[in-house]
Amino acid sequence: MTLTLTGEAQTLQTASIEDKLSAERAAVATLEGKTIDGTNNTLIVPQSQVTGLTESLSRKSYRGSDFTVLGDSITSTNASTASDSPGHAWHTVLAALSGGRMTWRQGSASGGATVQQIRDTHLPEVLAISPRPALCIVFGGTNNVGSADYDLDSDIAALVQIYDALEAVGIRPVAVLITPRASATDFVPQWNHRVLAIARQRGYDVLDFFSPLVDSADGSLLSEYATDAIHPNNLGHTRLGDKAWSVLSPRFPSRFVHLSGYATDGDDLLGGDGFFLADGNADGRGDGWNGSGNVSIVTEGGLSWQRITWETGDAPGVALLQKINIASGFSDGDTLELSMRMRIVGRDAGESLLSSINVELRDAPSGGAVIGRFGIGANLPDGNYVLAARGVIPAGTLGLRVNIQAEYGALADYYLEVAQVSLRNLTAIGAS
């Protein structure tokens, strides 16, 4: 059978899948049976295996620092630049925690997707991303193990097809051990053992998303990290993002995100307005910015920071900073990068699920589609971050808009600050 993927004209030869799987089954045979706790079917991956895998991969490197994601509903929060909803997802937490050393490049995922649906529907969208990202984190299998039609061999074969298609175009896969599922406590460890064996054989990095969230009493998803028996909550996504960065951080030691160092930088398409040096109408916002919310400009550490503040007892609400009608400095097909410093102070772990920070680059002064974005949530730890998002200018674009949106219900005094907001045309300066 031959599967043709639209958008990239990539053809996958699947006749040899069984040959590949025979070797992979042999590799997993050494793990199955002896790494499951017979009392509660909890997956136990010996630390020596995980450490050995990480060390064996440390000599290899990715060709770049930008990444994309494939998955189901656990990944679909903020996973597509076509979505306008702010979200707090494990992969955007990963990008934030990396301090700019890893750059999130959209992704494709949907609720209920099996690995076969990820292969047929979402994989073509990732293969069509231009320029191609360096790595793709593949988080699939949750809806296979929970299905009455679950078949380990055929479902894993579909996962291998995804890996093969990514490697064929130079995108290196990152494997994921899936999160606990109460209705499939027998099958989740079985799936994860097979994925781990394949990753070891192929030399992939592995993100263990099972261990941080599993209830050791029964193999289910820990209630404090769950919205239901399948889906992690904000804190759960934060744990997964932190786990991903702990594994991948040694691989990206020298990532550098350019931030304009001065307001008159000729490469900055925002014309220096992202430095918030003036507030001519005394509305609390830097000149050139519109929006809503309780805002002010503060100076600290030699920088002017645009601050958004929530006070204890404030009703949930949205604050928005907009830089509209960026009308020059780009052409169709150019790659742009939006970057900034961000500081979070007073984070409260009890913030509700609506809490989020969402940064977008849109392809029109009003409305328009999102062409670059990142989103993070209220459970990101207090600290200083450097964030970046890239996007390609669609044909016919006449103007751009930058949105910085935050939504919270204040359970404690809290503020968010941004500084050195920069927008560069990477194509024009030869850095794409």
Coordinates of C-alpha atoms in Angstrom, one line a residue:
M1 CA 0.0 0.0 0.0
T2 CA 1.2 3.5 -0.8
L3 CA 0.0 6.5 1.2
T4 CA 0.3 9.9 -0.6
L5 CA 0.4 13.0 1.6
T6 CA -1.1 16.1 0.1
G7 CA 0.9 19.4 0.3
E8 CA 4.3 17.8 0.2
A9 CA 3.8 15.0 -2.3
Q10 CA 5.6 12.8 0.1
T11 CA 5.0 9.1 -0.6
L12 CA 5.4 6.5 2.1
Q13 CA 6.2 2.9 1.2
T14 CA 4.5 0.9 3.9
A15 CA 5.3 -2.6 2.6
S16 CA 8.4 -2.8 4.8
I17 CA 6.6 -1.8 8.0
E18 CA 6.4 -5.4 9.2
D19 CA 10.1 -5.9 8.6
K20 CA 10.9 -2.8 10.7
L21 CA 8.5 -3.8 13.4
S22 CA 10.0 -7.3 13.7
A23 CA 13.2 -5.8 14.9
E24 CA 11.4 -3.3 17.1
R25 CA 9.4 -6.1 18.7
A26 CA 12.6 -7.9 19.5
A27 CA 14.0 -4.8 21.1
V28 CA 10.9 -4.3 23.2
A29 CA 10.8 -7.9 24.3
T30 CA 13.5 -7.2 26.8
L31 CA 11.3 -4.6 28.4
E32 CA 7.8 -6.1 28.4
G33 CA 6.7 -8.2 31.3
K34 CA 9.4 -7.1 33.7
T35 CA 8.9 -3.4 33.8
I36 CA 5.3 -3.3 34.8
D37 CA 4.3 -3.3 38.5
G38 CA 2.0 -6.3 38.8
T39 CA 0.0 -4.6 41.5
N40 CA -1.2 -1.6 39.6
N41 CA 0.2 -1.9 36.0
T42 CA 2.2 1.3 36.5
L43 CA 4.9 1.8 33.9
I44 CA 8.3 1.7 35.5
V45 CA 11.1 2.7 33.1
P46 CA 14.5 1.9 34.8
Q47 CA 16.4 5.1 35.3
S48 CA 19.5 3.5 33.8
Q49 CA 17.6 3.0 30.5
V50 CA 16.4 6.6 30.4
T51 CA 19.9 8.0 31.4
G52 CA 21.6 5.7 28.9
L53 CA 19.3 6.9 26.1
T54 CA 19.9 10.5 26.9
E55 CA 23.7 10.1 27.1
S56 CA 23.8 8.1 23.8
L57 CA 21.9 11.0 22.0
S58 CA 24.0 13.8 23.5
R59 CA 26.6 13.4 20.8
K60 CA 24.0 14.1 18.1
S61 CA 22.5 17.4 17.3
Y62 CA 19.5 18.9 15.7
R63 CA 20.0 21.1 12.6
G64 CA 18.1 23.9 14.2
S65 CA 16.2 25.0 17.3
D66 CA 12.7 25.4 16.0
F67 CA 10.1 22.7 16.7
T68 CA 6.6 21.6 15.9
V69 CA 4.1 19.2 17.4
L70 CA 1.7 16.5 16.3
G71 CA -1.0 15.0 18.6
D72 CA -4.5 14.8 19.8
S73 CA -6.6 16.8 22.3
I74 CA -3.8 16.9 24.9
T75 CA -1.7 18.8 22.3
S76 CA -4.4 20.7 20.4
T77 CA -4.6 23.5 22.9
N78 CA -2.9 26.4 21.1
A79 CA -1.4 23.9 18.6
S80 CA -2.4 25.6 15.4
T81 CA -1.8 29.1 14.2
A82 CA -5.3 28.8 12.6
S83 CA -6.8 28.9 16.1
D84 CA -7.5 32.3 17.7
S85 CA -8.1 31.0 21.3
P86 CA -5.4 31.6 23.8
G87 CA -4.2 28.4 25.4
H88 CA -1.8 26.9 28.0
A89 CA -0.2 23.8 26.4
W90 CA 2.8 21.7 27.3
H91 CA 4.6 22.7 24.1
T92 CA 4.2 26.4 24.6
V93 CA 5.4 26.0 28.2
L94 CA 8.5 24.2 26.8
A95 CA 9.2 27.1 24.5
A96 CA 8.8 29.6 27.3
L97 CA 11.0 27.7 29.7
S98 CA 13.7 27.4 27.1
G99 CA 14.2 31.1 27.2
G100 CA 14.3 31.4 23.5
R101 CA 16.7 28.4 23.0
M102 CA 13.8 26.5 21.3
T103 CA 11.3 28.3 19.0
W104 CA 7.8 27.0 18.7
R105 CA 6.7 26.7 15.0
Q106 CA 2.9 25.9 15.3
G107 CA 1.8 22.3 14.9
S108 CA -1.3 20.2 14.1
A109 CA -3.5 18.2 16.4
S110 CA -7.2 17.6 17.2
G111 CA -9.4 16.1 19.8
G112 CA -10.0 12.4 19.5
A113 CA -7.3 11.8 16.9
T114 CA -5.7 8.4 16.7
V115 CA -2.3 7.9 15.3
Q116 CA -3.8 7.0 12.0
Q117 CA -5.8 10.2 11.9
I118 CA -2.7 12.1 13.0
R119 CA -0.8 10.5 10.1
D120 CA -3.5 11.2 7.5
T121 CA -4.8 14.6 8.6
H122 CA -2.2 16.4 10.7
L123 CA 1.1 15.1 9.4
P124 CA 0.6 16.7 5.9
E125 CA 0.1 20.1 7.7
V126 CA 3.4 19.8 9.5
L127 CA 5.2 18.6 6.4
A128 CA 4.0 21.7 4.6
I129 CA 5.5 24.2 7.2
S130 CA 8.0 26.4 5.4
P131 CA 10.8 26.6 6.3
R132 CA 10.7 23.2 7.8
P133 CA 11.3 23.0 11.6
A134 CA 14.2 21.0 12.9
L135 CA 12.3 18.6 15.1
C136 CA 8.7 17.4 15.7
I137 CA 7.4 16.1 19.0
V138 CA 5.0 13.3 18.2
F139 CA 2.5 12.8 21.0
G140 CA 0.0 10.2 19.9
G141 CA -1.6 6.9 21.0
T142 CA -3.9 8.0 23.8
N143 CA -7.0 7.5 21.7
N144 CA -5.7 4.2 20.3
V145 CA -5.3 2.6 23.7
G146 CA -8.7 3.8 24.7
S147 CA -10.5 2.4 21.7
A148 CA -12.3 -0.9 21.4
D149 CA -10.4 -1.3 18.1
Y150 CA -7.0 -1.0 19.7
D151 CA -4.4 -3.2 18.0
L152 CA -0.9 -2.6 19.2
D153 CA 0.9 -3.8 16.1
S154 CA -1.2 -2.0 13.5
D155 CA -1.4 1.2 15.6
I156 CA 2.4 1.3 16.2
A157 CA 2.8 0.7 12.5
A158 CA 1.0 4.0 11.8
L159 CA 3.2 5.7 14.4
V160 CA 6.3 4.4 12.6
Q161 CA 4.9 5.8 9.3
I162 CA 4.8 9.2 10.9
Y163 CA 8.4 8.9 12.1
D164 CA 9.5 7.8 8.6
A165 CA 7.7 10.7 6.9
L166 CA 9.3 13.3 9.2
E167 CA 12.8 11.8 8.7
A168 CA 12.3 11.7 5.0
V169 CA 12.1 15.5 4.8
G170 CA 14.8 16.2 7.4
I171 CA 12.5 16.8 10.5
R172 CA 13.8 14.7 13.4
P173 CA 11.1 13.0 15.5
V174 CA 11.0 13.2 19.3
A175 CA 9.1 10.3 20.9
V176 CA 6.6 10.7 23.7
L177 CA 5.5 8.2 26.4
I178 CA 1.8 9.0 26.6
T179 CA 0.1 10.2 29.7
P180 CA -2.1 7.9 32.0
R181 CA -5.6 7.0 31.0
A182 CA -7.9 5.5 33.6
S183 CA -9.8 3.4 31.1
A184 CA -6.6 1.9 29.6
T185 CA -4.3 1.2 32.6
D186 CA -3.3 -2.1 31.1
F187 CA -2.6 -0.7 27.6
V188 CA -0.8 2.5 28.3
P189 CA 2.3 0.8 29.7
Q190 CA 2.2 -1.7 26.8
W191 CA 2.1 1.2 24.3
N192 CA 4.9 3.1 26.1
H193 CA 7.2 0.1 26.2
R194 CA 6.9 -0.3 22.4
V195 CA 7.5 3.5 21.8
L196 CA 10.5 3.4 24.1
A197 CA 12.0 0.4 22.3
I198 CA 11.5 2.1 18.9
A199 CA 13.1 5.3 20.1
R200 CA 16.1 3.5 21.5
Q201 CA 16.6 1.6 18.3
R202 CA 16.3 4.8 16.1
G203 CA 18.2 7.1 18.4
Y204 CA 15.3 9.5 19.2
D205 CA 15.0 11.7 22.3
V206 CA 12.2 10.4 24.5
L207 CA 9.8 12.6 26.6
D208 CA 8.4 10.6 29.5
F209 CA 5.0 12.2 30.0
F210 CA 3.7 9.2 31.9
S211 CA 5.7 9.3 35.1
P212 CA 5.1 12.9 36.2
L213 CA 1.3 12.5 36.1
V214 CA 0.6 8.9 37.1
D215 CA -1.2 7.9 40.3
S216 CA 0.9 5.1 41.6
A217 CA -2.1 3.6 43.4
D218 CA -4.0 2.6 40.3
G219 CA -2.2 3.9 37.1
S220 CA -4.7 6.7 36.5
L221 CA -4.1 10.4 35.9
L222 CA -3.3 12.2 39.2
S223 CA -6.4 14.3 40.2
E224 CA -4.4 17.4 41.0
Y225 CA -3.1 17.5 37.4
A226 CA -6.3 16.5 35.7
T227 CA -9.5 18.1 34.2
D228 CA -10.9 14.6 33.7
A229 CA -9.6 11.0 33.5
I230 CA -7.7 11.8 30.3
H231 CA -6.7 15.5 30.0
P232 CA -4.2 17.3 32.1
N233 CA -5.1 20.7 33.5
N234 CA -3.0 23.8 33.5
L235 CA -0.7 22.5 36.2
G236 CA -0.4 19.2 34.4
H237 CA 0.6 20.9 31.2
T238 CA 3.2 22.9 33.2
R239 CA 4.6 19.6 34.5
L240 CA 4.8 18.2 31.0
G241 CA 6.5 21.3 29.6
D242 CA 9.0 21.3 32.4
K243 CA 9.7 17.6 31.8
A244 CA 10.2 18.2 28.1
W245 CA 12.7 21.0 28.8
S246 CA 14.6 18.9 31.3
V247 CA 15.2 16.3 28.6
L248 CA 15.9 18.6 25.7
S249 CA 17.8 21.5 27.3
P250 CA 21.2 19.8 27.0
R251 CA 20.6 19.7 23.3
F252 CA 20.1 23.4 22.9
P253 CA 22.9 25.1 24.9
S254 CA 23.6 28.0 22.6
R255 CA 20.3 29.2 21.2
F256 CA 20.1 32.9 20.9
V257 CA 17.1 35.0 20.2
H258 CA 17.8 38.4 18.8
L259 CA 16.3 41.3 20.7
S260 CA 16.8 44.8 19.3
G261 CA 19.3 46.6 21.6
Y262 CA 18.2 50.1 20.9
A263 CA 15.0 51.9 19.8
T264 CA 16.5 53.1 16.5
D265 CA 17.5 49.7 15.2
G266 CA 16.8 49.8 11.5
D267 CA 15.9 46.1 11.3
D268 CA 13.1 46.4 13.8
L269 CA 9.8 46.7 11.9
L270 CA 8.1 48.2 15.0
G271 CA 10.1 51.3 14.7
G272 CA 11.3 51.2 18.3
D273 CA 7.8 51.3 19.8
G274 CA 8.5 48.0 21.5
F275 CA 10.9 49.8 23.8
F276 CA 8.0 51.8 25.4
L277 CA 10.1 54.9 25.9
A278 CA 7.2 57.4 25.6
D279 CA 3.6 57.8 26.7
G280 CA 2.5 61.0 25.0
N281 CA -1.1 60.8 26.0
A282 CA -0.5 59.5 29.5
D283 CA -2.8 56.5 29.0
G284 CA -0.3 54.0 30.5
R285 CA 0.6 52.5 27.2
G286 CA 3.7 53.2 25.1
D287 CA 3.2 55.4 22.1
G288 CA 2.0 53.4 19.1
W289 CA 0.1 50.8 21.1
N290 CA -3.7 50.5 21.6
G291 CA -5.6 48.2 23.9
S292 CA -7.4 47.7 27.2
G293 CA -6.7 46.9 30.9
N294 CA -4.9 48.3 33.9
V295 CA -1.5 49.2 32.3
S296 CA 1.5 51.4 33.2
I297 CA 5.2 51.8 32.1
V298 CA 7.9 51.1 34.7
T299 CA 11.7 51.5 34.3
E300 CA 14.0 48.9 35.8
G301 CA 17.3 47.4 34.9
G302 CA 17.9 50.0 32.2
L303 CA 14.7 49.0 30.3
S304 CA 11.2 50.4 30.1
W305 CA 8.6 47.6 30.7
Q306 CA 5.0 47.7 29.7
R307 CA 3.2 46.4 32.7
I308 CA -0.3 44.9 32.9
T309 CA -1.6 44.6 36.5
W310 CA -4.3 42.6 38.3
E311 CA -5.0 43.2 42.0
T312 CA -6.5 40.8 44.5
G313 CA -10.2 40.5 44.1
D314 CA -10.3 41.8 40.5
A315 CA -12.9 40.1 38.4
P316 CA -11.7 38.0 35.5
G317 CA -10.8 40.1 32.6
V318 CA -8.7 40.6 29.5
A319 CA -5.9 43.1 28.9
L320 CA -4.8 43.7 25.4
L321 CA -1.8 45.5 23.8
Q322 CA -2.0 46.0 20.0
K323 CA 0.5 47.4 17.6
I324 CA -1.6 47.8 14.4
N325 CA -0.9 48.6 10.7
I326 CA 2.7 47.6 10.3
A327 CA 2.6 48.4 6.6
S328 CA 6.2 48.1 5.3
G329 CA 9.4 46.1 5.6
F330 CA 8.1 42.8 4.2
S331 CA 7.1 41.0 1.0
D332 CA 5.1 37.9 0.2
G333 CA 6.9 34.8 1.4
D334 CA 9.2 36.5 3.9
T335 CA 9.9 34.9 7.2
L336 CA 9.4 37.3 10.2
E337 CA 10.3 36.8 13.8
L338 CA 8.5 38.4 16.7
S339 CA 10.6 38.4 20.0
M340 CA 10.4 40.0 23.4
R341 CA 11.4 39.9 27.0
M342 CA 8.6 38.9 29.4
R343 CA 8.5 39.0 33.1
I344 CA 5.9 37.4 35.4
V345 CA 5.5 38.4 39.1
G346 CA 3.0 37.2 41.7
R347 CA 1.9 34.0 39.9
D348 CA -0.7 32.1 41.9
A349 CA -1.0 28.4 41.3
G350 CA -4.8 28.5 41.9
E351 CA -5.4 30.6 38.8
S352 CA -8.4 29.3 36.8
L353 CA -8.2 27.6 33.4
L354 CA -9.2 30.8 31.6
S355 CA -5.8 32.3 32.6
S356 CA -3.5 32.7 29.7
I357 CA -1.0 34.9 27.9
N358 CA -1.2 34.9 24.1
V359 CA 1.1 36.7 21.7
E360 CA 0.2 36.8 18.0
L361 CA 1.5 38.2 14.7
R362 CA -1.5 38.6 12.3
D363 CA -1.5 39.2 8.6
A364 CA -3.9 42.2 8.6
P365 CA -4.2 45.5 10.5
S366 CA -7.8 44.4 11.5
G367 CA -8.9 40.8 11.8
G368 CA -6.8 38.6 9.6
A369 CA -5.2 35.2 10.2
V370 CA -2.5 34.3 12.8
I371 CA 0.8 33.7 11.1
G372 CA 3.0 33.4 14.2
R373 CA 2.1 32.9 17.8
F374 CA 3.0 31.5 21.2
G375 CA 0.8 31.1 24.2
I376 CA 1.5 30.4 27.9
G377 CA -0.6 30.2 31.0
A378 CA -0.9 31.5 34.5
N379 CA 0.9 28.5 35.9
L380 CA 4.2 29.4 34.3
P381 CA 6.5 30.1 37.2
D382 CA 7.5 33.7 38.1
G383 CA 10.6 34.7 36.3
N384 CA 12.1 36.4 33.2
Y385 CA 11.6 34.9 29.8
V386 CA 12.7 35.5 26.2
L387 CA 10.1 34.4 23.8
A388 CA 10.0 34.2 20.0
A389 CA 7.6 33.2 17.3
R390 CA 8.1 33.0 13.5
G391 CA 5.7 33.3 10.6
V392 CA 5.7 33.4 6.8
I393 CA 4.0 36.4 5.1
P394 CA 1.0 35.1 3.0
A395 CA 0.5 36.4 -0.6
G396 CA -1.3 39.7 -0.8
T397 CA -0.6 40.8 2.8
L398 CA -0.8 44.6 3.1
G399 CA -0.4 45.1 6.8
L400 CA 0.5 43.4 10.0
R401 CA -0.7 43.5 13.6
V402 CA 0.9 42.4 16.9
N403 CA -1.4 41.3 19.7
I404 CA -0.2 40.7 23.3
Q405 CA -3.3 39.5 25.3
A406 CA -3.5 38.3 28.8
E407 CA -6.6 36.9 30.6
Y408 CA -6.8 36.4 34.4
G409 CA -9.0 36.2 37.4
A410 CA -6.9 37.7 40.2
L411 CA -6.5 35.6 43.3
A412 CA -3.5 37.5 44.3
D413 CA -1.7 40.7 43.2
Y414 CA -0.2 39.8 39.9
Y415 CA 1.5 41.6 37.0
L416 CA 2.9 40.8 33.6
E417 CA 5.6 42.9 31.9
V418 CA 7.0 43.0 28.4
A419 CA 10.1 44.9 27.0
Q420 CA 12.3 44.9 23.9
V421 CA 9.4 43.8 21.7
S422 CA 11.1 43.3 18.3
L423 CA 9.8 42.3 14.8
R424 CA 12.5 41.5 12.2
N425 CA 12.3 40.3 8.7
L426 CA 14.7 37.3 8.8
T427 CA 14.5 36.9 5.0
A428 CA 15.6 40.4 4.3
I429 CA 18.6 40.3 6.6
G430 CA 19.7 36.8 5.5
A431 CA 18.8 35.1 8.8
S432 CA 15.9 32.9 7.8

